[in-house]
Amino acid sequence: MADLAAVFNIVSRASALALELYKFATTAPNAVNNINKLTRSISSFASTVKQVGAIIREDDSLPSHEAIEVLNNVLQQCNSLLTEVQFIFPLESSHSDSESKSKDVDYRNTSQDFRLSFIATARLDYVTAHLDCLKSTLSVLIQTMHTAQSVIWAMTRPTISPQQAARAVANEKMQLETLVIEQQTSILSASTLYAPTRPDARLLMEVDSSQSLISTQGANSILNPADLFRYQVRFVEGLDALYTTENDWLLAICGESKTHFEHLLDRWTRLRQLQERIDDEERMVELQRRESLQPTVESDVEDGVVAGNNNARLTTPTPGRTAAGGMQPLFTETTTFPIPVPDSNLGPTTSFSPASLDDGTSPGSSGNLLSSVMAAGYSAVSPRSSISSLPAEAAAAIEAKENDDEVNLEIPWRICTRQHYWDFVDNKLVKKNTHHPPPTPVSDRNGSTEILASWVCKEAITEAGFKYTKAQRDRPEGGRRTKYETLFVIQQSLSFHQVQ
């Protein structure tokens, strides 16, 4: 885990130094250009470090161990650069240093005559370029996190189309590749500015050269391009920046940039582990869903089911022979009666159970059952507009609605995706297993809608033009008993208006 205290300490130190340099520049007209250029780099670096800290503070599960090492190394190099800057300029923040205290120099009186030697000017140019390289490296690190977040977001966002998700990920990758190219060119450019400094070289010169404040021996560590090589693309490492042109740089960098940023996604983030975790969760959810839903195959024309012994469960009436010896016709799709499920009613006046068969009533021995079912369930009008053709619960709700407009139908239904579900009663959301909003027919075509068979008949679904499958869902009913509910799974997300 990253040390956030170290991150924000660098932000504080760099910001304070930048402010002090700007104030010093007002009293050092001979060095104002060099100071302003350096100060802008320091301030920009501080802002970038602050962004990294904010990202890690928000979610520290995404950066890998290597990314944290990169961040720590960049912060260490920045600390060395800031210390070197404080050695070069006679700032008040440098007075606390023991070496500075030993100097008998009035910095406020000599700032008007402050001048940088040629060596000090060249060194400041390199320090500025080195700092820009560190900032570019952090920018690549930030964009790598953003790209990984977009990939995760595309996998877990149920209400966005795959095309939109793919475009979002592609945009983040393009930005990452662009920043990689900028980072690599800045490292090569900094290499051309570096010139080894003699150990006894004086970095700060005033009008009286005898009062030069520091030599390079005073700096604890002098950074050089070798400290940046660990962030270079492997193929670019072989280029000699002094003897190649920027066109040569771009040819080499652009040829490897795409491969390099893919490596960064793998090395600087935990994207692969997070993807595997999401896939495991999806498989678990799908397994639980398959266990809770037991789909059954239903053809457009239902064949008769032969009645078994007294313990057999009757699902649909079987055809019987007429008195004349001819075959009684099968039930057609226009015969609308509720699909029998345990403990459910077929209609307000018709009782249909295996017990009635034991009492002597059977499809093969009498036509009374067929005629009663046909009379109770058949209607020449549309199944969606005829109350008599609806299941018992739906018919009772509509009848109550007709008697009192203020009464709600209270239709229970569910919208499902691969991972999530949203339970509704009428147009009110009553239960869900995610914080995401429910999908709509426009936003997500991979969703499905579940409606209990006690509230809708298959003829009404077919008439509305929807594809469906018939399934069963278990519902605990006290103790170890389980009740199975028959339902229809419509292969798209519906609105309450469509369900109604």
Short mmCIF file of C-alpha atoms in Angstrom, two decimals:
data_model
loop_
_atom_site.label_atom_id
_atom_site.label_comp_id
_atom_site.label_asym_id
_atom_site.label_seq_id
_atom_site.Cartn_x
_atom_site.Cartn_y
_atom_site.Cartn_z
CA MET A 1 0.00 0.00 0.00
CA ALA A 2 1.26 3.48 -0.85
CA ASP A 3 2.38 5.83 1.90
CA LEU A 4 -0.16 8.62 1.48
CA ALA A 5 1.64 10.71 4.09
CA ALA A 6 4.79 10.71 1.92
CA VAL A 7 2.70 11.62 -1.13
CA PHE A 8 1.12 14.65 0.45
CA ASN A 9 4.38 15.68 2.14
CA ILE A 10 5.93 15.99 -1.33
CA VAL A 11 2.93 18.01 -2.49
CA SER A 12 3.32 20.35 0.47
CA ARG A 13 7.09 20.72 0.08
CA ALA A 14 6.96 21.30 -3.69
CA SER A 15 4.14 23.84 -3.41
CA ALA A 16 5.94 25.77 -0.67
CA LEU A 17 9.20 25.79 -2.66
CA ALA A 18 7.43 26.96 -5.82
CA LEU A 19 5.87 29.87 -3.95
CA GLU A 20 9.21 30.81 -2.42
CA LEU A 21 10.93 30.69 -5.82
CA TYR A 22 8.34 33.00 -7.35
CA LYS A 23 8.91 35.49 -4.54
CA PHE A 24 12.67 35.19 -4.92
CA ALA A 25 12.41 35.82 -8.68
CA THR A 26 10.92 39.25 -7.99
CA THR A 27 14.24 40.29 -6.41
CA ALA A 28 16.54 38.48 -8.88
CA PRO A 29 15.92 40.00 -12.33
CA ASN A 30 19.09 38.46 -13.76
CA ALA A 31 17.76 34.91 -13.23
CA VAL A 32 14.00 35.40 -13.50
CA ASN A 33 13.58 33.35 -16.71
CA ASN A 34 15.39 30.31 -15.35
CA ILE A 35 13.55 30.54 -12.05
CA ASN A 36 10.11 30.85 -13.63
CA LYS A 37 10.69 27.87 -15.93
CA LEU A 38 11.83 25.72 -13.03
CA THR A 39 9.01 26.87 -10.77
CA ARG A 40 6.34 26.01 -13.32
CA SER A 41 7.72 22.47 -13.52
CA ILE A 42 7.74 22.12 -9.73
CA SER A 43 4.17 23.38 -9.43
CA SER A 44 2.93 21.11 -12.23
CA PHE A 45 4.65 18.12 -10.64
CA ALA A 46 2.98 18.86 -7.29
CA SER A 47 -0.45 18.89 -8.93
CA THR A 48 0.21 15.55 -10.64
CA VAL A 49 1.39 13.94 -7.39
CA LYS A 50 -1.78 15.19 -5.73
CA GLN A 51 -3.89 13.42 -8.39
CA VAL A 52 -2.06 10.16 -7.74
CA GLY A 53 -2.71 10.46 -4.02
CA ALA A 54 -6.41 11.13 -4.61
CA ILE A 55 -6.76 8.05 -6.84
CA ILE A 56 -5.02 5.76 -4.35
CA ARG A 57 -6.97 7.18 -1.42
CA GLU A 58 -10.23 6.50 -3.28
CA ASP A 59 -9.35 2.92 -4.29
CA ASP A 60 -6.06 1.28 -3.31
CA SER A 61 -7.07 -2.14 -4.66
CA LEU A 62 -6.20 -1.30 -8.28
CA PRO A 63 -2.45 -0.34 -8.20
CA SER A 64 -0.07 -3.29 -8.18
CA HIS A 65 2.96 -3.66 -5.93
CA GLU A 66 5.19 -2.56 -8.82
CA ALA A 67 3.11 0.60 -9.30
CA ILE A 68 3.64 1.50 -5.64
CA GLU A 69 7.38 0.96 -6.07
CA VAL A 70 7.36 3.26 -9.10
CA LEU A 71 5.54 5.94 -7.13
CA ASN A 72 7.97 5.69 -4.21
CA ASN A 73 10.97 5.92 -6.55
CA VAL A 74 9.54 9.00 -8.27
CA LEU A 75 8.95 10.67 -4.90
CA GLN A 76 12.53 9.93 -3.80
CA GLN A 77 13.95 11.43 -6.99
CA CYS A 78 11.74 14.48 -6.55
CA ASN A 79 12.99 14.96 -3.00
CA SER A 80 16.58 14.91 -4.28
CA LEU A 81 15.76 17.48 -6.98
CA LEU A 82 14.04 19.82 -4.53
CA THR A 83 17.00 19.58 -2.17
CA GLU A 84 19.36 20.41 -5.03
CA VAL A 85 17.26 23.45 -5.95
CA GLN A 86 17.46 24.67 -2.37
CA PHE A 87 21.26 24.34 -2.53
CA ILE A 88 21.45 26.40 -5.72
CA PHE A 89 19.29 29.35 -4.68
CA PRO A 90 19.76 31.44 -1.53
CA LEU A 91 16.23 30.83 -0.24
CA GLU A 92 15.07 31.35 3.30
CA SER A 93 14.05 27.68 3.48
CA SER A 94 17.74 26.85 2.91
CA HIS A 95 18.90 28.86 5.92
CA SER A 96 18.04 26.07 8.31
CA ASP A 97 20.71 23.94 6.67
CA SER A 98 23.89 23.86 8.72
CA GLU A 99 26.10 24.64 5.74
CA SER A 100 24.03 27.67 4.83
CA LYS A 101 24.11 28.95 8.36
CA SER A 102 27.89 28.95 8.31
CA LYS A 103 27.96 31.35 5.39
CA ASP A 104 28.31 35.03 6.25
CA VAL A 105 26.12 36.21 3.40
CA ASP A 106 23.15 38.55 3.58
CA TYR A 107 20.85 36.88 1.00
CA ARG A 108 18.30 39.67 1.01
CA ASN A 109 20.95 42.28 0.24
CA THR A 110 22.67 40.24 -2.46
CA SER A 111 19.58 38.93 -4.31
CA GLN A 112 19.58 41.90 -6.69
CA ASP A 113 23.10 40.90 -7.82
CA PHE A 114 22.27 37.17 -7.97
CA ARG A 115 23.61 35.48 -11.10
CA LEU A 116 23.84 31.87 -12.22
CA SER A 117 27.06 30.55 -13.67
CA PHE A 118 27.03 28.80 -17.02
CA ILE A 119 27.34 25.42 -15.30
CA ALA A 120 24.53 26.25 -12.88
CA THR A 121 22.28 27.35 -15.74
CA ALA A 122 22.91 24.09 -17.60
CA ARG A 123 22.28 22.12 -14.43
CA LEU A 124 18.98 23.92 -13.81
CA ASP A 125 17.89 23.13 -17.35
CA TYR A 126 18.54 19.47 -16.71
CA VAL A 127 16.83 19.54 -13.29
CA THR A 128 13.75 21.05 -14.95
CA ALA A 129 13.80 18.41 -17.71
CA HIS A 130 14.29 15.60 -15.19
CA LEU A 131 11.35 16.87 -13.16
CA ASP A 132 9.21 16.95 -16.32
CA CYS A 133 10.14 13.31 -16.98
CA LEU A 134 9.02 12.35 -13.48
CA LYS A 135 5.75 14.21 -14.01
CA SER A 136 5.21 12.41 -17.35
CA THR A 137 5.83 9.08 -15.64
CA LEU A 138 3.20 9.88 -13.02
CA SER A 139 0.78 10.94 -15.78
CA VAL A 140 1.27 7.54 -17.42
CA LEU A 141 0.67 5.89 -14.04
CA ILE A 142 -2.57 7.85 -13.54
CA GLN A 143 -3.86 7.06 -17.04
CA THR A 144 -3.00 3.39 -16.56
CA MET A 145 -5.29 3.38 -13.51
CA HIS A 146 -8.04 5.17 -15.46
CA THR A 147 -7.78 2.65 -18.30
CA ALA A 148 -8.01 -0.30 -15.91
CA GLN A 149 -11.01 1.32 -14.22
CA SER A 150 -12.75 1.70 -17.59
CA VAL A 151 -12.23 -2.00 -18.34
CA ILE A 152 -13.73 -2.99 -14.98
CA TRP A 153 -16.57 -0.50 -15.45
CA ALA A 154 -17.38 -1.98 -18.86
CA MET A 155 -17.58 -5.47 -17.34
CA THR A 156 -19.80 -4.59 -14.38
CA ARG A 157 -22.08 -1.88 -15.81
CA PRO A 158 -25.39 -3.59 -16.77
CA THR A 159 -27.14 -0.57 -18.27
CA ILE A 160 -24.61 0.35 -20.95
CA SER A 161 -24.40 -1.25 -24.37
CA PRO A 162 -21.29 -3.29 -25.29
CA GLN A 163 -20.55 -0.86 -28.13
CA GLN A 164 -20.47 2.14 -25.78
CA ALA A 165 -18.31 0.26 -23.29
CA ALA A 166 -15.85 -0.75 -26.03
CA ARG A 167 -15.59 2.86 -27.24
CA ALA A 168 -14.94 4.12 -23.71
CA VAL A 169 -12.13 1.59 -23.18
CA ALA A 170 -10.63 2.38 -26.61
CA ASN A 171 -10.58 6.11 -25.78
CA GLU A 172 -8.75 5.51 -22.50
CA LYS A 173 -6.18 3.31 -24.25
CA MET A 174 -5.56 5.97 -26.91
CA GLN A 175 -4.89 8.55 -24.19
CA LEU A 176 -2.55 6.13 -22.44
CA GLU A 177 -0.59 5.45 -25.64
CA THR A 178 -0.26 9.20 -26.27
CA LEU A 179 1.12 9.79 -22.77
CA VAL A 180 3.58 6.91 -23.19
CA ILE A 181 4.96 8.57 -26.34
CA GLU A 182 5.28 11.91 -24.53
CA GLN A 183 7.03 10.27 -21.60
CA GLN A 184 9.56 8.43 -23.76
CA THR A 185 10.43 11.53 -25.82
CA SER A 186 10.86 13.60 -22.64
CA ILE A 187 13.35 11.06 -21.25
CA LEU A 188 15.40 11.16 -24.47
CA SER A 189 15.23 14.95 -24.52
CA ALA A 190 16.47 15.17 -20.93
CA SER A 191 19.42 12.93 -21.84
CA THR A 192 20.60 15.49 -24.39
CA LEU A 193 20.64 18.24 -21.73
CA TYR A 194 22.71 16.32 -19.23
CA ALA A 195 26.36 17.25 -18.90
CA PRO A 196 28.51 15.63 -16.20
CA THR A 197 29.49 18.20 -13.61
CA ARG A 198 33.00 18.41 -12.19
CA PRO A 199 33.11 17.62 -8.48
CA ASP A 200 34.63 21.04 -7.72
CA ALA A 201 32.32 23.08 -10.00
CA ARG A 202 30.60 26.07 -8.43
CA LEU A 203 26.86 26.07 -9.15
CA LEU A 204 26.06 29.57 -7.92
CA MET A 205 27.90 32.72 -8.91
CA GLU A 206 27.50 36.27 -7.71
CA VAL A 207 29.18 39.52 -8.80
CA ASP A 208 32.05 38.64 -6.52
CA SER A 209 32.98 35.08 -7.47
CA SER A 210 34.75 34.66 -4.17
CA GLN A 211 31.33 34.60 -2.54
CA SER A 212 30.09 31.61 -4.56
CA LEU A 213 27.91 29.71 -2.14
CA ILE A 214 28.01 26.05 -3.01
CA SER A 215 29.90 23.51 -5.01
CA THR A 216 28.46 20.31 -6.39
CA GLN A 217 30.10 18.50 -3.51
CA GLY A 218 27.42 20.01 -1.28
CA ALA A 219 24.61 18.15 -2.94
CA ASN A 220 23.87 14.80 -1.35
CA SER A 221 22.98 13.08 -4.61
CA ILE A 222 23.21 14.32 -8.18
CA LEU A 223 20.54 12.76 -10.40
CA ASN A 224 21.30 11.83 -14.00
CA PRO A 225 19.49 10.16 -16.96
CA ALA A 226 20.38 6.71 -15.64
CA ASP A 227 17.76 7.24 -12.93
CA LEU A 228 15.11 7.50 -15.67
CA PHE A 229 16.17 4.50 -17.78
CA ARG A 230 14.01 2.11 -15.74
CA TYR A 231 10.95 3.82 -17.25
CA GLN A 232 12.13 3.59 -20.86
CA VAL A 233 10.66 1.26 -23.47
CA ARG A 234 13.11 -1.60 -23.89
CA PHE A 235 13.64 -1.04 -27.62
CA VAL A 236 14.28 2.69 -27.06
CA GLU A 237 17.05 2.03 -24.54
CA GLY A 238 19.48 1.32 -27.38
CA LEU A 239 19.06 4.78 -28.93
CA ASP A 240 21.80 7.32 -28.39
CA ALA A 241 19.88 10.55 -27.87
CA LEU A 242 22.91 12.69 -28.78
CA TYR A 243 23.39 11.13 -32.21
CA THR A 244 19.78 10.59 -33.30
CA THR A 245 17.02 12.98 -34.31
CA GLU A 246 13.55 13.40 -32.88
CA ASN A 247 12.18 11.70 -35.99
CA ASP A 248 14.29 8.64 -35.12
CA TRP A 249 12.90 8.78 -31.60
CA LEU A 250 9.29 8.83 -32.76
CA LEU A 251 9.83 5.97 -35.21
CA ALA A 252 11.25 3.81 -32.44
CA ILE A 253 8.73 4.85 -29.78
CA CYS A 254 5.56 4.63 -31.89
CA GLY A 255 6.55 1.15 -33.03
CA GLU A 256 6.57 -0.08 -29.42
CA SER A 257 4.09 2.21 -27.65
CA LYS A 258 1.04 -0.05 -28.00
CA THR A 259 2.87 -3.12 -26.73
CA HIS A 260 4.39 -1.07 -23.92
CA PHE A 261 1.12 0.30 -22.54
CA GLU A 262 -0.39 -3.22 -22.59
CA HIS A 263 2.57 -4.32 -20.47
CA LEU A 264 1.94 -1.39 -18.12
CA LEU A 265 -1.69 -2.45 -17.65
CA ASP A 266 -0.48 -5.90 -16.70
CA ARG A 267 2.41 -4.75 -14.46
CA TRP A 268 1.11 -1.58 -12.81
CA THR A 269 -2.47 -2.69 -12.09
CA ARG A 270 -4.30 -5.71 -10.66
CA LEU A 271 -6.60 -5.75 -13.66
CA ARG A 272 -6.12 -9.43 -14.41
CA GLN A 273 -6.89 -10.49 -10.83
CA LEU A 274 -9.96 -8.25 -10.71
CA GLN A 275 -11.21 -9.65 -14.03
CA GLU A 276 -10.81 -13.20 -12.74
CA ARG A 277 -12.69 -12.28 -9.56
CA ILE A 278 -15.55 -10.76 -11.56
CA ASP A 279 -15.71 -13.82 -13.82
CA ASP A 280 -15.87 -16.09 -10.76
CA GLU A 281 -18.68 -14.01 -9.27
CA GLU A 282 -20.61 -14.11 -12.55
CA ARG A 283 -20.23 -17.88 -12.75
CA MET A 284 -21.47 -18.22 -9.17
CA VAL A 285 -24.47 -15.98 -9.84
CA GLU A 286 -25.28 -17.90 -13.02
CA LEU A 287 -25.01 -21.21 -11.16
CA GLN A 288 -27.36 -19.98 -8.44
CA ARG A 289 -29.73 -18.69 -11.07
CA ARG A 290 -29.80 -22.04 -12.85
CA GLU A 291 -30.45 -23.79 -9.57
CA SER A 292 -33.36 -21.47 -8.76
CA LEU A 293 -34.83 -21.61 -12.26
CA GLN A 294 -35.70 -25.02 -13.64
CA PRO A 295 -36.67 -24.40 -17.26
CA THR A 296 -39.09 -26.70 -19.06
CA VAL A 297 -39.57 -27.05 -22.81
CA GLU A 298 -42.98 -26.13 -24.16
CA SER A 299 -44.03 -26.57 -27.79
CA ASP A 300 -46.50 -24.37 -29.64
CA VAL A 301 -49.02 -27.24 -29.80
CA GLU A 302 -49.16 -29.23 -26.60
CA ASP A 303 -49.53 -32.98 -26.98
CA GLY A 304 -51.67 -34.85 -24.50
CA VAL A 305 -49.99 -36.36 -21.51
CA VAL A 306 -51.05 -39.88 -20.64
CA ALA A 307 -52.46 -40.12 -17.16
CA GLY A 308 -50.40 -42.38 -14.91
CA ASN A 309 -51.40 -44.24 -11.81
CA ASN A 310 -53.20 -42.64 -8.86
CA ASN A 311 -49.97 -40.99 -7.61
CA ALA A 312 -49.04 -39.44 -10.99
CA ARG A 313 -49.18 -35.67 -11.28
CA LEU A 314 -51.50 -34.36 -14.02
CA THR A 315 -50.13 -31.39 -15.99
CA THR A 316 -52.45 -31.06 -19.00
CA PRO A 317 -55.69 -32.86 -19.90
CA THR A 318 -55.24 -35.94 -22.10
CA PRO A 319 -57.44 -36.53 -25.13
CA GLY A 320 -60.21 -39.10 -24.72
CA ARG A 321 -62.43 -41.05 -27.13
CA THR A 322 -65.98 -39.96 -27.87
CA ALA A 323 -68.96 -42.25 -27.56
CA ALA A 324 -68.82 -42.87 -31.32
CA GLY A 325 -65.27 -44.17 -31.01
CA GLY A 326 -63.57 -41.15 -32.67
CA MET A 327 -60.66 -39.25 -31.16
CA GLN A 328 -61.47 -36.10 -29.21
CA PRO A 329 -59.44 -33.11 -30.61
CA LEU A 330 -56.41 -31.85 -28.69
CA PHE A 331 -56.50 -28.57 -26.77
CA THR A 332 -55.35 -25.83 -29.08
CA GLU A 333 -53.55 -22.58 -28.31
CA THR A 334 -56.88 -20.74 -28.21
CA THR A 335 -57.93 -22.76 -25.18
CA THR A 336 -56.94 -20.35 -22.45
CA PHE A 337 -56.81 -21.64 -18.95
CA PRO A 338 -54.19 -21.17 -16.21
CA ILE A 339 -51.16 -23.45 -16.24
CA PRO A 340 -51.71 -25.75 -13.26
CA VAL A 341 -49.07 -25.37 -10.54
CA PRO A 342 -49.18 -26.66 -6.96
CA ASP A 343 -51.77 -24.93 -4.76
CA SER A 344 -53.07 -22.73 -7.61
CA ASN A 345 -56.59 -22.36 -8.99
CA LEU A 346 -57.58 -22.85 -12.61
CA GLY A 347 -60.59 -20.59 -12.45
CA PRO A 348 -63.27 -19.24 -10.20
CA THR A 349 -65.68 -22.15 -10.71
CA THR A 350 -63.63 -25.08 -11.98
CA SER A 351 -61.70 -27.46 -9.74
CA PHE A 352 -59.03 -29.48 -11.50
CA SER A 353 -56.91 -31.87 -9.44
CA PRO A 354 -55.86 -35.51 -9.35
CA ALA A 355 -58.34 -36.04 -6.52
CA SER A 356 -61.21 -35.39 -8.87
CA LEU A 357 -59.97 -38.20 -11.11
CA ASP A 358 -60.13 -40.63 -8.23
CA ASP A 359 -63.79 -39.78 -7.74
CA GLY A 360 -64.58 -41.10 -11.18
CA THR A 361 -64.14 -38.03 -13.31
CA SER A 362 -61.57 -38.43 -16.08
CA PRO A 363 -61.03 -36.99 -19.54
CA GLY A 364 -61.50 -40.42 -21.06
CA SER A 365 -64.79 -41.27 -19.32
CA SER A 366 -66.74 -38.07 -19.51
CA GLY A 367 -66.90 -34.91 -21.59
CA ASN A 368 -68.14 -32.83 -18.64
CA LEU A 369 -64.63 -31.82 -17.56
CA LEU A 370 -63.65 -30.70 -21.04
CA SER A 371 -66.84 -28.75 -21.53
CA SER A 372 -66.52 -27.06 -18.12
CA VAL A 373 -62.91 -26.06 -18.75
CA MET A 374 -63.75 -24.84 -22.24
CA ALA A 375 -66.70 -22.87 -20.93
CA ALA A 376 -64.65 -21.31 -18.15
CA GLY A 377 -61.48 -20.60 -20.13
CA TYR A 378 -62.34 -20.14 -23.80
CA SER A 379 -63.19 -16.75 -25.17
CA ALA A 380 -63.38 -15.47 -28.71
CA VAL A 381 -61.87 -12.13 -27.72
CA SER A 382 -58.21 -11.28 -27.11
CA PRO A 383 -56.67 -12.97 -24.03
CA ARG A 384 -55.29 -9.58 -22.96
CA SER A 385 -58.67 -7.87 -23.07
CA SER A 386 -60.89 -10.60 -21.62
CA ILE A 387 -61.03 -10.95 -17.85
CA SER A 388 -62.45 -14.45 -18.14
CA SER A 389 -59.33 -15.65 -19.95
CA LEU A 390 -56.91 -14.37 -17.30
CA PRO A 391 -55.52 -16.37 -14.36
CA ALA A 392 -57.44 -16.12 -11.12
CA GLU A 393 -55.21 -13.57 -9.35
CA ALA A 394 -55.02 -11.29 -12.37
CA ALA A 395 -58.77 -11.50 -12.97
CA ALA A 396 -59.55 -10.70 -9.34
CA ALA A 397 -57.19 -7.71 -9.37
CA ILE A 398 -58.69 -6.29 -12.56
CA GLU A 399 -62.22 -6.78 -11.26
CA ALA A 400 -61.31 -4.92 -8.05
CA LYS A 401 -59.72 -2.17 -10.14
CA GLU A 402 -62.91 -1.78 -12.18
CA ASN A 403 -64.96 -1.44 -9.01
CA ASP A 404 -62.61 1.11 -7.45
CA ASP A 405 -60.17 3.16 -9.56
CA GLU A 406 -58.00 3.91 -6.54
CA VAL A 407 -57.19 0.24 -6.02
CA ASN A 408 -53.77 -0.82 -7.39
CA LEU A 409 -53.37 -4.06 -9.31
CA GLU A 410 -50.29 -5.02 -7.23
CA ILE A 411 -48.73 -7.11 -10.00
CA PRO A 412 -45.50 -8.80 -8.86
CA TRP A 413 -42.79 -9.04 -11.55
CA ARG A 414 -39.02 -9.07 -11.86
CA ILE A 415 -36.33 -7.75 -14.23
CA CYS A 416 -33.11 -9.79 -14.41
CA THR A 417 -29.65 -9.48 -15.95
CA ARG A 418 -26.75 -11.90 -15.77
CA GLN A 419 -25.83 -10.76 -12.25
CA HIS A 420 -28.61 -8.65 -10.82
CA TYR A 421 -32.37 -8.54 -10.33
CA TRP A 422 -35.00 -5.90 -9.51
CA ASP A 423 -38.36 -6.93 -7.96
CA PHE A 424 -41.39 -4.74 -8.60
CA VAL A 425 -44.97 -4.55 -7.41
CA ASP A 426 -46.76 -2.58 -10.09
CA ASN A 427 -44.43 0.34 -10.90
CA LYS A 428 -42.74 0.36 -7.46
CA LEU A 429 -39.29 -1.16 -6.92
CA VAL A 430 -39.45 -3.25 -3.72
CA LYS A 431 -36.24 -5.29 -3.78
CA LYS A 432 -32.90 -5.48 -5.61
CA ASN A 433 -29.41 -6.92 -5.20
CA THR A 434 -27.45 -4.01 -6.69
CA HIS A 435 -27.19 -0.24 -6.46
CA HIS A 436 -27.47 0.10 -10.23
CA PRO A 437 -30.79 1.29 -11.71
CA PRO A 438 -32.91 -1.35 -13.47
CA PRO A 439 -32.30 -1.75 -17.20
CA THR A 440 -34.80 -0.53 -19.75
CA PRO A 441 -35.74 -2.08 -23.11
CA VAL A 442 -33.64 0.59 -24.83
CA SER A 443 -30.55 0.53 -22.62
CA ASP A 444 -30.13 -3.23 -22.16
CA ARG A 445 -31.43 -5.88 -24.51
CA ASN A 446 -29.75 -8.68 -22.59
CA GLY A 447 -32.17 -8.45 -19.69
CA SER A 448 -35.26 -10.58 -19.12
CA THR A 449 -38.62 -10.17 -17.39
CA GLU A 450 -40.20 -12.80 -15.11
CA ILE A 451 -43.97 -12.91 -14.44
CA LEU A 452 -45.75 -15.58 -12.41
CA ALA A 453 -48.13 -17.80 -14.36
CA SER A 454 -50.81 -16.92 -11.83
CA TRP A 455 -50.79 -13.39 -13.25
CA VAL A 456 -50.47 -13.92 -17.00
CA CYS A 457 -51.34 -16.52 -19.63
CA LYS A 458 -49.03 -17.53 -22.44
CA GLU A 459 -51.59 -16.51 -25.08
CA ALA A 460 -51.39 -12.91 -23.90
CA ILE A 461 -47.57 -12.99 -24.12
CA THR A 462 -47.71 -14.48 -27.61
CA GLU A 463 -50.29 -11.93 -28.74
CA ALA A 464 -48.04 -9.11 -27.48
CA GLY A 465 -45.25 -10.45 -29.72
CA PHE A 466 -42.77 -11.46 -27.01
CA LYS A 467 -40.65 -14.61 -26.92
CA TYR A 468 -40.80 -16.56 -23.68
CA THR A 469 -39.83 -19.76 -21.92
CA LYS A 470 -41.68 -21.54 -19.17
CA ALA A 471 -39.83 -22.20 -15.92
CA GLN A 472 -40.27 -23.01 -12.26
CA ARG A 473 -38.84 -21.26 -9.22
CA ASP A 474 -38.70 -22.74 -5.75
CA ARG A 475 -40.03 -20.74 -2.81
CA PRO A 476 -39.48 -21.86 0.82
CA GLU A 477 -42.75 -22.46 2.66
CA GLY A 478 -41.84 -23.04 6.28
CA GLY A 479 -39.54 -25.70 7.62
CA ARG A 480 -38.00 -27.85 4.92
CA ARG A 481 -40.97 -27.66 2.56
CA THR A 482 -40.45 -25.95 -0.78
CA LYS A 483 -43.16 -24.69 -3.08
CA TYR A 484 -42.52 -24.45 -6.81
CA GLU A 485 -43.99 -21.47 -8.66
CA THR A 486 -44.53 -21.62 -12.40
CA LEU A 487 -43.50 -18.50 -14.24
CA PHE A 488 -42.87 -17.14 -17.72
CA VAL A 489 -39.43 -15.74 -18.61
CA ILE A 490 -39.78 -13.10 -21.35
CA GLN A 491 -36.52 -12.62 -23.23
CA GLN A 492 -36.24 -8.83 -22.83
CA SER A 493 -36.64 -6.09 -20.23
CA LEU A 494 -40.18 -4.71 -20.11
CA SER A 495 -41.66 -1.58 -18.60
CA PHE A 496 -44.60 -1.66 -16.20
CA HIS A 497 -46.83 -0.33 -18.97
CA GLN A 498 -45.96 -3.36 -21.09
CA VAL A 499 -46.43 -5.75 -18.17
CA GLN A 500 -49.80 -4.21 -17.35
#
